């Protein structure tokens, strides 16, 4: 079968509105012998007005073009002429028309002219048929065939032979079936008969393999016009045929790219974007497609492969996209998310190394080729019939991200250059989305790392409290916010409980939160009471705000915050609390009663200008009390006010028999289903009490003679606790602290030993002079006491106390105590045995003479 005989009808004829394209037939002398309804609609003349008359009466340009014999001969030699012409409508107005004159040949030397007229305004507005409009605008070769009412070919131009390879002699005087044997012409004949009967115009598209390009299928658009006589009877049907392969390819590529623009890059997820690219390519472009990225890219890191380098070539990529026309993707050896090796001899390595695409229309699988040295891929190629391959690099912002591979298995047509151009355009569009997703993953990883470093890794409640927490940022994509919480160990087995909320969300709020959390740790280390600590923190926030305001190149980062600070003492079971514009905690006693203590509100940090002092409240808590510290994001919603949320929180916390982690989860489950509009933070603590057997306390007058007694009482208590090895150091510590209190403080004195995770030795006096570490000179007789204590203990310090001050010293307990039953139970998550606190250095306070 010849290439012409392989033509096939791709769809039944469909009527289309191309009324602005007018057709007329003129004989050799310039007389109009055929007219169409579309010509009548365009210029206003009926067939009876123009048939038998000179075409120049309607179309002055026709006489100008063909009136000169030399130019007429050139038109005959070239097969026609095209240009523009001003034509007068029958009603008198002027039309700006595109004029095309085509030479038709009949039997022997008989010639005819076919004149096509198109309104230029219609061309620019796109109101006429796309294929005809395209051909007229770019002056593409147009094939013309005229058939008689009996559908015999009577006239044809030279272009038709180039279209389908059928000579004029073979076509003239014959029907379609006779001139094109083997071609199913039923649809074309039906279209022409309908045009002859109705006088309307129809357009039909079909595909064929032209003689000039037999290896490539072409698409043709045929427009059928009815030529009529003066009485409106059909003289024949004129077929205007245009090769629209190129424009159809453009439309198909545009359709693929339009679909890609809607389906690729809908998320900022590298894996999802890679899969979207593969899904778009199959089956629109390929039967099988994969997307492999440099192994570091899915994790947000910079790609390791760089264009034009050999050393940067990755030994493995990671498969992020996978699609096939076959269920289960049998063509792939590796699943999504798995590392994929890159063979140095393969075109994949060459693409990653050079940054240039690879097209292999017919995949060569013969021995000695690259596929022969890649057994995994070779097996899949042979099993699934992969016969054509394209590999396209994925590049963005001068970085090589990876590659996309396209293959055909069931589609027998090999990939061509046009397919590669489409693949490259498709990949280039997806590359930007992939790189955006990579950068987002990198930034989100950095934000999460920042958040992890800013918030406590674990809560150390020591022997004072058991703690659990939950944190849900409003910015779930970035995973960071401005809320923070803390459980900070203090001296004397006490613990500080903190929750705060920086105004705003996202990375800036998180950075501000980190600065405030650091400030709270510093102030807590100074053993300040809660109300004094908030006053200092308020000064810090206002100073940070002023510093940010001075930086004109960036907006202020600190604009206000709220905070609740509490200190719980497991010895006295008392909790002292103060707040700066924050919500009060919920307190649930062991019987399940919920209260929200009435704390002085206090102004938010940075907004109060220090005019109203912060107030503190002290409450005594039964052992096993539950305290809930939270931010307003937990109790405030779009539909309910804060009071409703606080009641909901209290009800959720009264569920007995649950661990703190379970309680945290149940509280979070009570949140509204919509995404939170503010960061949500919850800190739950359950209080503990030190057993009386773990505490020893003695009161002494401010008399130097009591130093020896205090030393002996402390030694005896240590022996009772089984801490004999700490007796020598403790005796020295007690002696120095009591002596300093007598010399530089005021009586009475109190000595207290607390056995918890460390051994704490405290000495209280009613004086207001705080200790200061000195470095005594060689000739000094005093000033070495505190320096010596610092060498013997784990840490030491002092704090204000009701009616005076308290100096404390911590010593590490042995990892394996002599009497394990005397040791208090460890809190979950705390270190067992020895506890390594950070080295503590007390703040500089008011100077006074150093201790003995």
PDB file of C-alpha atoms in Angstrom, residues 104-112 154-156 168 172:
ATOM      1  CA  UNK A 104      -6.514  25.741 -11.172  1.00  0.00           C
ATOM      2  CA  UNK A 105      -5.807  23.357 -14.015  1.00  0.00           C
ATOM      3  CA  UNK A 106      -8.224  21.140 -15.836  1.00  0.00           C
ATOM      4  CA  UNK A 107      -7.759  18.751 -18.711  1.00  0.00           C
ATOM      5  CA  UNK A 108      -5.336  19.882 -21.356  1.00  0.00           C
ATOM      6  CA  UNK A 109      -4.432  23.565 -21.092  1.00  0.00           C
ATOM      7  CA  UNK A 110      -7.695  24.802 -19.633  1.00  0.00           C
ATOM      8  CA  UNK A 111      -7.163  27.163 -16.684  1.00  0.00           C
ATOM      9  CA  UNK A 112      -9.352  28.684 -14.010  1.00  0.00           C
ATOM     10  CA  UNK A 154     -12.735  18.824 -12.569  1.00  0.00           C
ATOM     11  CA  UNK A 155     -10.126  21.288 -11.371  1.00  0.00           C
ATOM     12  CA  UNK A 156      -7.034  21.049  -9.179  1.00  0.00           C
ATOM     13  CA  UNK A 168      -3.202  15.837 -11.732  1.00  0.00           C
ATOM     14  CA  UNK A 172      -8.936  14.685 -12.947  1.00  0.00           C
TER      15      UNK A 172
END
